[in-house]
Amino acid sequence: QVQPVESGGGLAQAGGSLRLSCVASGRTFSVLTMAWFRQAPGKEREFVAGIAWTDGSTYYADSVKGRFTISRDNAKNTVYLQMNSLKPEDTAVYYCAADPRLRGLVLTRATGYENWGQGTQVTVSS
């Protein structure tokens, strides 16, 4: 069983930056596919970014490409999401997802991940 725990959310102004962190315990972190999703009120949970454990390949939703960066530190069992040039439409609860079964694949559908954090709120004011 993997337990992701997010931190780093908060309030930012449009154009500002935030960095989210997710520590995943309970399983060898280096073999976990890690991803960030977000869910705004009244909307479905959507893929934001993911990183494979095999070669560190990264994947992004078009809406965040060029602004957000996902990275991982296997020594710290931590994945990060650096969010720059924030926009009000980035406001959402951000969730960290982890899965040891994907063998290097990064899935963009939420149902592909079996382990989730509790979420951290990100609010961007205009």
mmCIF file of C-alpha atoms in Angstrom:
data_model
loop_
_atom_site.group_PDB
_atom_site.id
_atom_site.type_symbol
_atom_site.label_atom_id
_atom_site.label_comp_id
_atom_site.label_asym_id
_atom_site.label_seq_id
_atom_site.Cartn_x
_atom_site.Cartn_y
_atom_site.Cartn_z
ATOM 1 C CA GLN A 1 0.000 0.000 0.000
ATOM 2 C CA VAL A 2 1.276 3.425 -0.972
ATOM 3 C CA GLN A 3 0.259 6.542 0.912
ATOM 4 C CA PRO A 4 0.913 9.855 -0.856
ATOM 5 C CA VAL A 5 0.805 13.035 1.228
ATOM 6 C CA GLU A 6 0.687 16.420 -0.481
ATOM 7 C CA SER A 7 1.815 19.797 0.814
ATOM 8 C CA GLY A 8 2.566 23.245 -0.491
ATOM 9 C CA GLY A 9 -0.792 24.518 -1.638
ATOM 10 C CA GLY A 10 -2.049 27.973 -0.801
ATOM 11 C CA LEU A 11 -2.986 31.304 -2.244
ATOM 12 C CA ALA A 12 -1.108 32.987 -5.074
ATOM 13 C CA GLN A 13 -1.699 35.914 -7.349
ATOM 14 C CA ALA A 14 -2.021 35.501 -11.076
ATOM 15 C CA GLY A 15 1.446 35.315 -12.546
ATOM 16 C CA GLY A 16 2.891 33.985 -9.326
ATOM 17 C CA SER A 17 4.368 30.620 -8.402
ATOM 18 C CA LEU A 18 3.784 27.766 -5.998
ATOM 19 C CA ARG A 19 5.537 24.462 -5.495
ATOM 20 C CA LEU A 20 3.657 21.364 -4.435
ATOM 21 C CA SER A 21 5.336 18.391 -2.829
ATOM 22 C CA CYS A 22 4.161 14.824 -2.438
ATOM 23 C CA VAL A 23 5.848 12.271 -0.230
ATOM 24 C CA ALA A 24 4.900 8.682 -0.939
ATOM 25 C CA SER A 25 5.502 6.077 1.725
ATOM 26 C CA GLY A 26 4.878 2.365 1.940
ATOM 27 C CA ARG A 27 6.472 1.126 -1.229
ATOM 28 C CA THR A 28 9.762 1.507 -3.025
ATOM 29 C CA PHE A 29 9.352 5.001 -4.399
ATOM 30 C CA SER A 30 11.686 4.497 -7.307
ATOM 31 C CA VAL A 31 9.285 2.082 -9.031
ATOM 32 C CA LEU A 32 6.213 4.262 -8.675
ATOM 33 C CA THR A 33 4.631 6.155 -11.522
ATOM 34 C CA MET A 34 3.733 9.518 -9.981
ATOM 35 C CA ALA A 35 1.232 12.036 -11.255
ATOM 36 C CA TRP A 36 -0.609 15.179 -10.314
ATOM 37 C CA PHE A 37 -4.299 15.684 -10.961
ATOM 38 C CA ARG A 38 -6.571 18.557 -10.060
ATOM 39 C CA GLN A 39 -10.261 19.031 -9.503
ATOM 40 C CA ALA A 40 -12.103 22.328 -9.571
ATOM 41 C CA PRO A 41 -15.595 22.696 -8.071
ATOM 42 C CA GLY A 42 -18.199 21.127 -10.297
ATOM 43 C CA LYS A 43 -15.618 19.641 -12.634
ATOM 44 C CA GLU A 44 -14.099 16.226 -13.105
ATOM 45 C CA ARG A 45 -10.652 15.369 -11.854
ATOM 46 C CA GLU A 46 -8.159 16.097 -14.619
ATOM 47 C CA PHE A 47 -4.592 15.096 -15.353
ATOM 48 C CA VAL A 48 -1.985 17.796 -14.833
ATOM 49 C CA ALA A 49 1.415 16.110 -15.070
ATOM 50 C CA GLY A 50 3.070 12.743 -14.651
ATOM 51 C CA ILE A 51 6.538 11.279 -14.415
ATOM 52 C CA ALA A 52 7.667 7.763 -15.210
ATOM 53 C CA TRP A 53 10.034 5.898 -12.930
ATOM 54 C CA THR A 54 11.908 4.089 -15.680
ATOM 55 C CA ASP A 55 13.558 6.986 -17.475
ATOM 56 C CA GLY A 56 12.063 10.035 -15.797
ATOM 57 C CA SER A 57 9.956 10.927 -18.834
ATOM 58 C CA THR A 58 7.484 13.679 -18.099
ATOM 59 C CA TYR A 59 4.034 14.365 -19.498
ATOM 60 C CA TYR A 60 1.835 17.434 -19.191
ATOM 61 C CA ALA A 61 -1.667 18.543 -19.928
ATOM 62 C CA ASP A 62 -1.749 21.111 -22.706
ATOM 63 C CA SER A 63 -3.200 23.665 -20.301
ATOM 64 C CA VAL A 64 -0.072 23.658 -18.119
ATOM 65 C CA LYS A 65 2.650 22.878 -20.620
ATOM 66 C CA GLY A 66 5.448 25.441 -20.410
ATOM 67 C CA ARG A 67 4.268 26.696 -17.014
ATOM 68 C CA PHE A 68 4.377 23.655 -14.729
ATOM 69 C CA THR A 69 7.276 21.279 -14.141
ATOM 70 C CA ILE A 70 7.086 17.873 -12.492
ATOM 71 C CA SER A 71 10.185 16.323 -10.984
ATOM 72 C CA ARG A 72 11.062 13.587 -8.546
ATOM 73 C CA ASP A 73 13.718 12.935 -5.912
ATOM 74 C CA ASN A 74 13.887 9.193 -5.329
ATOM 75 C CA ALA A 75 16.219 9.649 -2.361
ATOM 76 C CA LYS A 76 13.507 11.681 -0.609
ATOM 77 C CA ASN A 77 10.522 9.655 -1.862
ATOM 78 C CA THR A 78 9.150 12.944 -3.132
ATOM 79 C CA VAL A 79 7.623 14.287 -6.317
ATOM 80 C CA TYR A 80 7.294 18.009 -6.922
ATOM 81 C CA LEU A 81 5.094 20.192 -9.067
ATOM 82 C CA GLN A 82 6.577 23.614 -9.726
ATOM 83 C CA MET A 83 3.813 25.907 -10.895
ATOM 84 C CA ASN A 84 4.789 29.188 -12.541
ATOM 85 C CA SER A 85 2.784 31.858 -14.341
ATOM 86 C CA LEU A 86 -0.284 30.795 -12.424
ATOM 87 C CA LYS A 87 -3.715 31.677 -13.763
ATOM 88 C CA PRO A 88 -7.061 31.912 -11.965
ATOM 89 C CA GLU A 89 -8.193 28.845 -13.914
ATOM 90 C CA ASP A 90 -5.485 26.839 -12.147
ATOM 91 C CA THR A 91 -7.544 27.134 -8.964
ATOM 92 C CA ALA A 92 -8.413 23.630 -7.801
ATOM 93 C CA VAL A 93 -7.647 20.938 -5.288
ATOM 94 C CA TYR A 94 -4.468 19.238 -6.445
ATOM 95 C CA TYR A 95 -4.046 15.521 -5.836
ATOM 96 C CA CYS A 96 -0.969 13.355 -5.942
ATOM 97 C CA ALA A 97 -1.398 9.884 -7.420
ATOM 98 C CA ALA A 98 0.949 6.924 -7.281
ATOM 99 C CA ASP A 99 0.911 3.483 -8.794
ATOM 100 C CA PRO A 100 3.492 0.674 -8.829
ATOM 101 C CA ARG A 101 1.796 -1.338 -11.580
ATOM 102 C CA LEU A 102 2.284 0.868 -14.602
ATOM 103 C CA ARG A 103 5.799 -0.229 -15.485
ATOM 104 C CA GLY A 104 6.938 3.164 -16.639
ATOM 105 C CA LEU A 105 3.676 4.211 -18.229
ATOM 106 C CA VAL A 106 2.048 7.494 -17.306
ATOM 107 C CA LEU A 107 -1.725 7.381 -17.623
ATOM 108 C CA THR A 108 -3.812 10.510 -17.949
ATOM 109 C CA ARG A 109 -7.010 8.988 -16.600
ATOM 110 C CA ALA A 110 -7.597 9.107 -12.863
ATOM 111 C CA THR A 111 -8.926 5.559 -12.798
ATOM 112 C CA GLY A 112 -5.475 4.307 -13.725
ATOM 113 C CA TYR A 113 -4.047 5.099 -10.293
ATOM 114 C CA GLU A 114 -4.836 3.189 -7.143
ATOM 115 C CA ASN A 115 -3.204 5.403 -4.518
ATOM 116 C CA TRP A 116 -4.211 8.984 -3.824
ATOM 117 C CA GLY A 117 -3.337 11.728 -1.412
ATOM 118 C CA GLN A 118 -5.866 13.826 0.441
ATOM 119 C CA GLY A 119 -5.387 16.840 -1.824
ATOM 120 C CA THR A 120 -4.097 20.361 -1.309
ATOM 121 C CA GLN A 121 -5.962 23.517 -2.244
ATOM 122 C CA VAL A 122 -4.441 25.944 -4.729
ATOM 123 C CA THR A 123 -6.194 29.269 -5.173
ATOM 124 C CA VAL A 124 -5.056 31.833 -7.719
ATOM 125 C CA SER A 125 -6.471 35.325 -7.479
ATOM 126 C CA SER A 126 -6.730 37.666 -10.426
#
